[in-house]
Amino acid sequence: MPNSKNRIAVYPGSFDPPTLGHLDIVFRAAKMFERVLVAVADNPAKKHTFSAQERLEMVRGAIKKVPNAEADVFSGLLVDYLRKKGIQVLIRGLRVVSDMDYEFQLASFNRTLYPDVETVFLMPDERYTYFASSMVKEVARLGASADSFVLPDISKRLKEKFESRRD
Ligand code: ADP
């Protein structure tokens, strides 16, 4: 039984844009924890297609039917955000074995900075294991539909984003 501190989990990421794989992870986490906070990283060092505000809006739209999930934006170190919120559980998605290298590095890094933090890895449904936001953007940039990978609203936004760039 989780103690009171472990009833809330943070699912951090870029979500540029949020995909059906991300959403699948939110569904799974929402079954395990009382609350899931999807935390959109506002990291000026990373080049994003969508602004933090746009990514937050898309995540909010995607999770609106999950009653115990909410979204927020954070900047700076994730562990500082977790400390501020009093949250000690992190969710990350693992698609394929090759994700493990990076994810283990990140989890160890976060644990060193904040020893009380536990990272929980969840596997998405097999239908979502082979794609990442970057590939979905490439599909949209090349003029194809992203409907197989993201919700319809987000597919529309991708289309508009890349159409305006082609002008
Ligand atoms: P970051 O830039 O922090 O890696 P992402 O938005 O790319 O942010 O990913 C956030 C988390 O979601 C990561 O743990 C990543 O492995 C996971 N993830 C990304 N795409 C998928 C997917 N298709 N299915 C399941 N998990 C995914």
PDB file of C-alpha atoms in Angstrom, residues 29-119:
ATOM      1  CA  ALA A  29      -0.250   5.471 -14.061  1.00  0.00           C
ATOM      2  CA  ALA A  30      -3.734   6.790 -13.258  1.00  0.00           C
ATOM      3  CA  LYS A  31      -4.784   3.258 -12.321  1.00  0.00           C
ATOM      4  CA  MET A  32      -1.844   2.913  -9.936  1.00  0.00           C
ATOM      5  CA  PHE A  33      -1.785   6.300  -8.203  1.00  0.00           C
ATOM      6  CA  GLU A  34      -4.395   8.538  -6.665  1.00  0.00           C
ATOM      7  CA  ARG A  35      -3.204  11.461  -8.764  1.00  0.00           C
ATOM      8  CA  VAL A  36      -0.954  11.791 -11.773  1.00  0.00           C
ATOM      9  CA  LEU A  37       0.624  15.097 -12.575  1.00  0.00           C
ATOM     10  CA  VAL A  38       1.894  15.329 -16.147  1.00  0.00           C
ATOM     11  CA  ALA A  39       4.740  17.838 -16.003  1.00  0.00           C
ATOM     12  CA  VAL A  40       5.668  19.545 -19.260  1.00  0.00           C
ATOM     13  CA  ALA A  41       9.320  20.570 -19.268  1.00  0.00           C
ATOM     14  CA  ASP A  42      10.005  24.166 -20.236  1.00  0.00           C
ATOM     15  CA  ASN A  43      13.672  23.835 -21.058  1.00  0.00           C
ATOM     16  CA  PRO A  44      15.061  26.734 -23.121  1.00  0.00           C
ATOM     17  CA  ALA A  45      18.180  24.656 -23.875  1.00  0.00           C
ATOM     18  CA  LYS A  46      16.057  22.216 -25.927  1.00  0.00           C
ATOM     19  CA  LYS A  47      14.649  23.217 -29.284  1.00  0.00           C
ATOM     20  CA  HIS A  48      10.945  22.429 -29.305  1.00  0.00           C
ATOM     21  CA  THR A  49       8.409  22.615 -32.133  1.00  0.00           C
ATOM     22  CA  PHE A  50       5.614  23.708 -29.793  1.00  0.00           C
ATOM     23  CA  SER A  51       5.949  26.262 -26.991  1.00  0.00           C
ATOM     24  CA  ALA A  52       5.569  25.097 -23.395  1.00  0.00           C
ATOM     25  CA  GLN A  53       2.118  26.708 -23.318  1.00  0.00           C
ATOM     26  CA  GLU A  54       1.051  24.895 -26.494  1.00  0.00           C
ATOM     27  CA  ARG A  55       2.360  21.596 -25.139  1.00  0.00           C
ATOM     28  CA  LEU A  56       0.523  22.164 -21.859  1.00  0.00           C
ATOM     29  CA  GLU A  57      -2.735  22.866 -23.731  1.00  0.00           C
ATOM     30  CA  MET A  58      -2.322  19.709 -25.826  1.00  0.00           C
ATOM     31  CA  VAL A  59      -1.591  17.571 -22.752  1.00  0.00           C
ATOM     32  CA  ARG A  60      -4.586  19.064 -20.920  1.00  0.00           C
ATOM     33  CA  GLY A  61      -6.835  18.292 -23.880  1.00  0.00           C
ATOM     34  CA  ALA A  62      -5.489  14.743 -24.158  1.00  0.00           C
ATOM     35  CA  ILE A  63      -6.001  13.853 -20.485  1.00  0.00           C
ATOM     36  CA  LYS A  64      -9.310  15.623 -19.941  1.00  0.00           C
ATOM     37  CA  LYS A  65     -11.173  12.331 -19.619  1.00  0.00           C
ATOM     38  CA  VAL A  66      -8.814  11.016 -16.937  1.00  0.00           C
ATOM     39  CA  PRO A  67     -10.344  12.385 -13.731  1.00  0.00           C
ATOM     40  CA  ASN A  68      -7.260  11.909 -11.544  1.00  0.00           C
ATOM     41  CA  ALA A  69      -4.736  13.319 -14.022  1.00  0.00           C
ATOM     42  CA  GLU A  70      -3.729  16.944 -14.389  1.00  0.00           C
ATOM     43  CA  ALA A  71      -1.001  18.869 -16.177  1.00  0.00           C
ATOM     44  CA  ASP A  72       1.472  21.564 -15.272  1.00  0.00           C
ATOM     45  CA  VAL A  73       4.627  23.189 -16.693  1.00  0.00           C
ATOM     46  CA  PHE A  74       7.933  23.199 -14.857  1.00  0.00           C
ATOM     47  CA  SER A  75      11.280  24.780 -15.534  1.00  0.00           C
ATOM     48  CA  GLY A  76      14.624  24.161 -13.902  1.00  0.00           C
ATOM     49  CA  LEU A  77      15.608  20.892 -12.278  1.00  0.00           C
ATOM     50  CA  LEU A  78      12.917  18.249 -12.060  1.00  0.00           C
ATOM     51  CA  VAL A  79      14.034  17.283  -8.536  1.00  0.00           C
ATOM     52  CA  ASP A  80      13.511  20.869  -7.374  1.00  0.00           C
ATOM     53  CA  TYR A  81       9.987  20.751  -8.772  1.00  0.00           C
ATOM     54  CA  LEU A  82       9.361  17.433  -6.982  1.00  0.00           C
ATOM     55  CA  ARG A  83      10.670  18.805  -3.676  1.00  0.00           C
ATOM     56  CA  LYS A  84       8.504  21.891  -4.004  1.00  0.00           C
ATOM     57  CA  LYS A  85       5.440  19.723  -4.646  1.00  0.00           C
ATOM     58  CA  GLY A  86       6.367  17.127  -1.983  1.00  0.00           C
ATOM     59  CA  ILE A  87       6.204  14.333  -4.594  1.00  0.00           C
ATOM     60  CA  GLN A  88       8.595  11.366  -4.572  1.00  0.00           C
ATOM     61  CA  VAL A  89       7.436   9.169  -7.435  1.00  0.00           C
ATOM     62  CA  LEU A  90       8.404   9.682 -11.059  1.00  0.00           C
ATOM     63  CA  ILE A  91       6.840   7.870 -13.976  1.00  0.00           C
ATOM     64  CA  ARG A  92       8.733   7.208 -17.199  1.00  0.00           C
ATOM     65  CA  GLY A  93       7.770   5.169 -20.212  1.00  0.00           C
ATOM     66  CA  LEU A  94       9.978   2.408 -21.601  1.00  0.00           C
ATOM     67  CA  ARG A  95       9.252   1.490 -25.185  1.00  0.00           C
ATOM     68  CA  VAL A  96      12.185  -0.649 -26.207  1.00  0.00           C
ATOM     69  CA  VAL A  97      15.356  -1.941 -24.574  1.00  0.00           C
ATOM     70  CA  SER A  98      17.326   0.883 -26.161  1.00  0.00           C
ATOM     71  CA  ASP A  99      15.375   3.410 -24.053  1.00  0.00           C
ATOM     72  CA  MET A 100      16.903   1.855 -20.954  1.00  0.00           C
ATOM     73  CA  ASP A 101      20.358   3.360 -21.324  1.00  0.00           C
ATOM     74  CA  TYR A 102      19.104   6.912 -21.234  1.00  0.00           C
ATOM     75  CA  GLU A 103      16.298   6.261 -18.755  1.00  0.00           C
ATOM     76  CA  PHE A 104      18.585   4.494 -16.252  1.00  0.00           C
ATOM     77  CA  GLN A 105      21.062   7.348 -16.504  1.00  0.00           C
ATOM     78  CA  LEU A 106      18.304   9.867 -15.858  1.00  0.00           C
ATOM     79  CA  ALA A 107      16.856   7.869 -12.942  1.00  0.00           C
ATOM     80  CA  SER A 108      20.290   7.527 -11.302  1.00  0.00           C
ATOM     81  CA  PHE A 109      20.943  11.210 -11.812  1.00  0.00           C
ATOM     82  CA  ASN A 110      17.642  12.146 -10.194  1.00  0.00           C
ATOM     83  CA  ARG A 111      18.207   9.684  -7.346  1.00  0.00           C
ATOM     84  CA  THR A 112      21.644  11.166  -6.652  1.00  0.00           C
ATOM     85  CA  LEU A 113      20.181  14.659  -6.483  1.00  0.00           C
ATOM     86  CA  TYR A 114      17.143  13.544  -4.476  1.00  0.00           C
ATOM     87  CA  PRO A 115      17.626  10.124  -2.785  1.00  0.00           C
ATOM     88  CA  ASP A 116      13.959   9.814  -1.767  1.00  0.00           C
ATOM     89  CA  VAL A 117      12.779   9.761  -5.378  1.00  0.00           C
ATOM     90  CA  GLU A 118      11.722   6.472  -6.973  1.00  0.00           C
ATOM     91  CA  THR A 119      11.363   6.160 -10.732  1.00  0.00           C
TER      92      THR A 119
END
